[in-house]
Amino acid sequence: MNSQEKKYAVWPAFVDAKCPRCRRGDMFIAPLLSIKSQAMHKTCSHCGLTYEREPGYFYVAMFVSYAMFVAEMITMAVAISVLTGSKDPWVYTIIIITVGIILSPFNFRYSRVMLLYWLTPGLHYHPEMSADKPEEAAIDS
């Protein structure tokens, strides 16, 4: 391994929504808990990867987001049943919809991150692309 080549762990990069190829560049313009929009960068600022692999690529992320929401709904329904023992459908409806609205930015972001990290064939981590660029190394010195 080159002295400039440093491996970046997958989970911290996934949680921070970093580029799946170099794990250095940010995928999103603003942080998760931001009032700003959940807009994505077009390309990685570090390695130049184009995030939208083809036109309409992120439509598939809607299916991933849907699966996440169904898992959250089932989890909430079981939790409500265990914690309250309520049989009132309005309790379930109000709580599940509220939690769904609160978690929608999380689902939007991480459905796209999951799509790029684990559901895109041929897109893998390349440690050599994580190396500092010459101008970055000069700034750090």
PDB file of C-alpha atoms in Angstrom:
ATOM      1  CA  MET A   1       0.000   0.000   0.000  1.00  0.00           C
ATOM      2  CA  ASN A   2       1.230   3.420  -0.935  1.00  0.00           C
ATOM      3  CA  SER A   3       1.979   5.816   1.952  1.00  0.00           C
ATOM      4  CA  GLN A   4      -0.694   8.164   0.539  1.00  0.00           C
ATOM      5  CA  GLU A   5      -3.252   5.330   0.307  1.00  0.00           C
ATOM      6  CA  LYS A   6      -5.453   5.095   3.374  1.00  0.00           C
ATOM      7  CA  LYS A   7      -8.417   2.741   3.714  1.00  0.00           C
ATOM      8  CA  TYR A   8     -11.691   4.219   4.925  1.00  0.00           C
ATOM      9  CA  ALA A   9     -14.153   2.005   6.819  1.00  0.00           C
ATOM     10  CA  VAL A  10     -17.517   1.306   5.199  1.00  0.00           C
ATOM     11  CA  TRP A  11     -19.860   2.042   8.129  1.00  0.00           C
ATOM     12  CA  PRO A  12     -18.607   5.532   9.027  1.00  0.00           C
ATOM     13  CA  ALA A  13     -18.610   6.423   5.320  1.00  0.00           C
ATOM     14  CA  PHE A  14     -22.129   5.004   4.899  1.00  0.00           C
ATOM     15  CA  VAL A  15     -23.511   6.866   7.932  1.00  0.00           C
ATOM     16  CA  ASP A  16     -21.874  10.126   6.829  1.00  0.00           C
ATOM     17  CA  ALA A  17     -23.187   9.580   3.248  1.00  0.00           C
ATOM     18  CA  LYS A  18     -19.765   9.658   1.609  1.00  0.00           C
ATOM     19  CA  CYS A  19     -19.008   8.585  -1.947  1.00  0.00           C
ATOM     20  CA  PRO A  20     -19.130   4.763  -2.278  1.00  0.00           C
ATOM     21  CA  ARG A  21     -16.077   4.666  -4.557  1.00  0.00           C
ATOM     22  CA  CYS A  22     -13.577   6.790  -2.582  1.00  0.00           C
ATOM     23  CA  ARG A  23     -15.464   7.228   0.731  1.00  0.00           C
ATOM     24  CA  ARG A  24     -14.207  10.813   0.954  1.00  0.00           C
ATOM     25  CA  GLY A  25     -16.531  13.128  -0.998  1.00  0.00           C
ATOM     26  CA  ASP A  26     -19.961  14.118   0.320  1.00  0.00           C
ATOM     27  CA  MET A  27     -23.001  12.807  -1.538  1.00  0.00           C
ATOM     28  CA  PHE A  28     -25.413  15.431  -0.177  1.00  0.00           C
ATOM     29  CA  ILE A  29     -25.102  19.216  -0.118  1.00  0.00           C
ATOM     30  CA  ALA A  30     -26.472  19.680   3.421  1.00  0.00           C
ATOM     31  CA  PRO A  31     -26.271  17.496   6.556  1.00  0.00           C
ATOM     32  CA  LEU A  32     -29.146  15.129   7.427  1.00  0.00           C
ATOM     33  CA  LEU A  33     -30.616  17.309  10.177  1.00  0.00           C
ATOM     34  CA  SER A  34     -30.593  20.518   8.188  1.00  0.00           C
ATOM     35  CA  ILE A  35     -33.360  22.916   7.276  1.00  0.00           C
ATOM     36  CA  LYS A  36     -31.878  23.108   3.780  1.00  0.00           C
ATOM     37  CA  SER A  37     -33.022  20.721   1.077  1.00  0.00           C
ATOM     38  CA  GLN A  38     -31.856  17.139   0.739  1.00  0.00           C
ATOM     39  CA  ALA A  39     -30.232  17.862  -2.638  1.00  0.00           C
ATOM     40  CA  MET A  40     -27.374  15.703  -3.861  1.00  0.00           C
ATOM     41  CA  HIS A  41     -24.151  16.721  -5.522  1.00  0.00           C
ATOM     42  CA  LYS A  42     -24.026  15.654  -9.164  1.00  0.00           C
ATOM     43  CA  THR A  43     -20.499  14.244  -8.815  1.00  0.00           C
ATOM     44  CA  CYS A  44     -18.077  13.352  -6.030  1.00  0.00           C
ATOM     45  CA  SER A  45     -15.859  16.273  -5.112  1.00  0.00           C
ATOM     46  CA  HIS A  46     -12.929  13.918  -4.463  1.00  0.00           C
ATOM     47  CA  CYS A  47     -12.931  11.233  -7.183  1.00  0.00           C
ATOM     48  CA  GLY A  48     -15.417  12.636  -9.727  1.00  0.00           C
ATOM     49  CA  LEU A  49     -17.908   9.737  -9.601  1.00  0.00           C
ATOM     50  CA  THR A  50     -21.258  10.660 -11.178  1.00  0.00           C
ATOM     51  CA  TYR A  51     -23.875   9.634  -8.608  1.00  0.00           C
ATOM     52  CA  GLU A  52     -26.823   9.364 -10.978  1.00  0.00           C
ATOM     53  CA  ARG A  53     -25.565   6.441 -13.036  1.00  0.00           C
ATOM     54  CA  GLU A  54     -28.219   6.890 -15.743  1.00  0.00           C
ATOM     55  CA  PRO A  55     -31.304   9.084 -16.234  1.00  0.00           C
ATOM     56  CA  GLY A  56     -33.949   8.167 -13.665  1.00  0.00           C
ATOM     57  CA  TYR A  57     -31.502   6.046 -11.687  1.00  0.00           C
ATOM     58  CA  PHE A  58     -32.781   7.172  -8.300  1.00  0.00           C
ATOM     59  CA  TYR A  59     -36.359   6.053  -9.023  1.00  0.00           C
ATOM     60  CA  VAL A  60     -35.201   2.667  -7.722  1.00  0.00           C
ATOM     61  CA  ALA A  61     -34.427   4.382  -4.408  1.00  0.00           C
ATOM     62  CA  MET A  62     -38.187   4.908  -4.018  1.00  0.00           C
ATOM     63  CA  PHE A  63     -38.601   1.135  -3.715  1.00  0.00           C
ATOM     64  CA  VAL A  64     -35.837   0.990  -1.122  1.00  0.00           C
ATOM     65  CA  SER A  65     -37.474   3.870   0.751  1.00  0.00           C
ATOM     66  CA  TYR A  66     -40.815   2.076   0.591  1.00  0.00           C
ATOM     67  CA  ALA A  67     -39.271  -1.084   2.081  1.00  0.00           C
ATOM     68  CA  MET A  68     -37.721   1.014   4.857  1.00  0.00           C
ATOM     69  CA  PHE A  69     -41.086   2.674   5.574  1.00  0.00           C
ATOM     70  CA  VAL A  70     -42.905  -0.687   5.713  1.00  0.00           C
ATOM     71  CA  ALA A  71     -40.295  -1.993   8.178  1.00  0.00           C
ATOM     72  CA  GLU A  72     -40.735   1.157  10.277  1.00  0.00           C
ATOM     73  CA  MET A  73     -44.550   0.813  10.185  1.00  0.00           C
ATOM     74  CA  ILE A  74     -44.438  -2.807  11.322  1.00  0.00           C
ATOM     75  CA  THR A  75     -41.946  -1.959  14.062  1.00  0.00           C
ATOM     76  CA  MET A  76     -44.094   0.928  15.265  1.00  0.00           C
ATOM     77  CA  ALA A  77     -47.291  -1.175  15.197  1.00  0.00           C
ATOM     78  CA  VAL A  78     -45.650  -3.889  17.307  1.00  0.00           C
ATOM     79  CA  ALA A  79     -44.170  -1.283  19.683  1.00  0.00           C
ATOM     80  CA  ILE A  80     -47.544   0.450  20.106  1.00  0.00           C
ATOM     81  CA  SER A  81     -49.259  -2.862  20.751  1.00  0.00           C
ATOM     82  CA  VAL A  82     -46.674  -3.956  23.315  1.00  0.00           C
ATOM     83  CA  LEU A  83     -46.346  -0.593  25.065  1.00  0.00           C
ATOM     84  CA  THR A  84     -49.975   0.570  25.101  1.00  0.00           C
ATOM     85  CA  GLY A  85     -52.060  -2.527  24.428  1.00  0.00           C
ATOM     86  CA  SER A  86     -54.458  -0.238  22.532  1.00  0.00           C
ATOM     87  CA  LYS A  87     -57.007  -1.658  20.106  1.00  0.00           C
ATOM     88  CA  ASP A  88     -57.971   1.783  18.750  1.00  0.00           C
ATOM     89  CA  PRO A  89     -56.912   2.020  15.067  1.00  0.00           C
ATOM     90  CA  TRP A  90     -56.623   5.835  15.311  1.00  0.00           C
ATOM     91  CA  VAL A  91     -53.812   5.524  17.871  1.00  0.00           C
ATOM     92  CA  TYR A  92     -51.885   3.330  15.442  1.00  0.00           C
ATOM     93  CA  THR A  93     -52.688   5.557  12.454  1.00  0.00           C
ATOM     94  CA  ILE A  94     -51.702   8.836  14.095  1.00  0.00           C
ATOM     95  CA  ILE A  95     -48.472   7.522  15.623  1.00  0.00           C
ATOM     96  CA  ILE A  96     -47.359   5.629  12.503  1.00  0.00           C
ATOM     97  CA  ILE A  97     -48.048   8.574  10.163  1.00  0.00           C
ATOM     98  CA  THR A  98     -46.274  10.981  12.533  1.00  0.00           C
ATOM     99  CA  VAL A  99     -43.216   8.735  12.768  1.00  0.00           C
ATOM    100  CA  GLY A 100     -43.278   8.272   8.972  1.00  0.00           C
ATOM    101  CA  ILE A 101     -43.236  12.035   8.424  1.00  0.00           C
ATOM    102  CA  ILE A 102     -40.438  12.536  10.948  1.00  0.00           C
ATOM    103  CA  LEU A 103     -38.313   9.773   9.370  1.00  0.00           C
ATOM    104  CA  SER A 104     -38.949  10.782   5.736  1.00  0.00           C
ATOM    105  CA  PRO A 105     -35.675  12.787   5.363  1.00  0.00           C
ATOM    106  CA  PHE A 106     -33.777   9.808   6.824  1.00  0.00           C
ATOM    107  CA  ASN A 107     -35.520   7.401   4.419  1.00  0.00           C
ATOM    108  CA  PHE A 108     -34.894   9.659   1.422  1.00  0.00           C
ATOM    109  CA  ARG A 109     -31.201  10.012   2.141  1.00  0.00           C
ATOM    110  CA  TYR A 110     -30.365   6.475   3.179  1.00  0.00           C
ATOM    111  CA  SER A 111     -32.410   4.823   0.442  1.00  0.00           C
ATOM    112  CA  ARG A 112     -30.103   6.572  -2.037  1.00  0.00           C
ATOM    113  CA  VAL A 113     -26.999   5.741  -0.027  1.00  0.00           C
ATOM    114  CA  MET A 114     -28.044   2.053   0.180  1.00  0.00           C
ATOM    115  CA  LEU A 115     -28.734   2.006  -3.541  1.00  0.00           C
ATOM    116  CA  LEU A 116     -25.241   3.281  -4.346  1.00  0.00           C
ATOM    117  CA  TYR A 117     -23.388   1.234  -1.709  1.00  0.00           C
ATOM    118  CA  TRP A 118     -25.027  -2.176  -1.989  1.00  0.00           C
ATOM    119  CA  LEU A 119     -27.491  -2.344  -4.864  1.00  0.00           C
ATOM    120  CA  THR A 120     -25.432  -0.986  -7.765  1.00  0.00           C
ATOM    121  CA  PRO A 121     -23.529  -3.677  -9.647  1.00  0.00           C
ATOM    122  CA  GLY A 122     -19.982  -2.748 -10.542  1.00  0.00           C
ATOM    123  CA  LEU A 123     -19.699   0.129  -8.073  1.00  0.00           C
ATOM    124  CA  HIS A 124     -17.113  -0.783  -5.455  1.00  0.00           C
ATOM    125  CA  TYR A 125     -14.715   0.883  -3.066  1.00  0.00           C
ATOM    126  CA  HIS A 126     -11.301   1.692  -4.572  1.00  0.00           C
ATOM    127  CA  PRO A 127      -8.778   2.549  -1.832  1.00  0.00           C
ATOM    128  CA  GLU A 128      -6.407   4.103  -4.375  1.00  0.00           C
ATOM    129  CA  MET A 129      -9.055   6.748  -5.104  1.00  0.00           C
ATOM    130  CA  SER A 130      -9.108   7.707  -1.411  1.00  0.00           C
ATOM    131  CA  ALA A 131      -5.578   9.066  -1.624  1.00  0.00           C
ATOM    132  CA  ASP A 132      -5.094  12.786  -1.098  1.00  0.00           C
ATOM    133  CA  LYS A 133      -4.854  14.825  -4.254  1.00  0.00           C
ATOM    134  CA  PRO A 134      -1.514  16.618  -4.712  1.00  0.00           C
ATOM    135  CA  GLU A 135      -3.069  20.041  -3.962  1.00  0.00           C
ATOM    136  CA  GLU A 136      -4.714  18.651  -0.767  1.00  0.00           C
ATOM    137  CA  ALA A 137      -1.407  17.189   0.401  1.00  0.00           C
ATOM    138  CA  ALA A 138       0.319  20.545  -0.178  1.00  0.00           C
ATOM    139  CA  ILE A 139      -2.332  22.386   1.847  1.00  0.00           C
ATOM    140  CA  ASP A 140      -2.026  19.930   4.762  1.00  0.00           C
ATOM    141  CA  SER A 141       1.756  20.348   4.914  1.00  0.00           C
TER     142      SER A 141
END
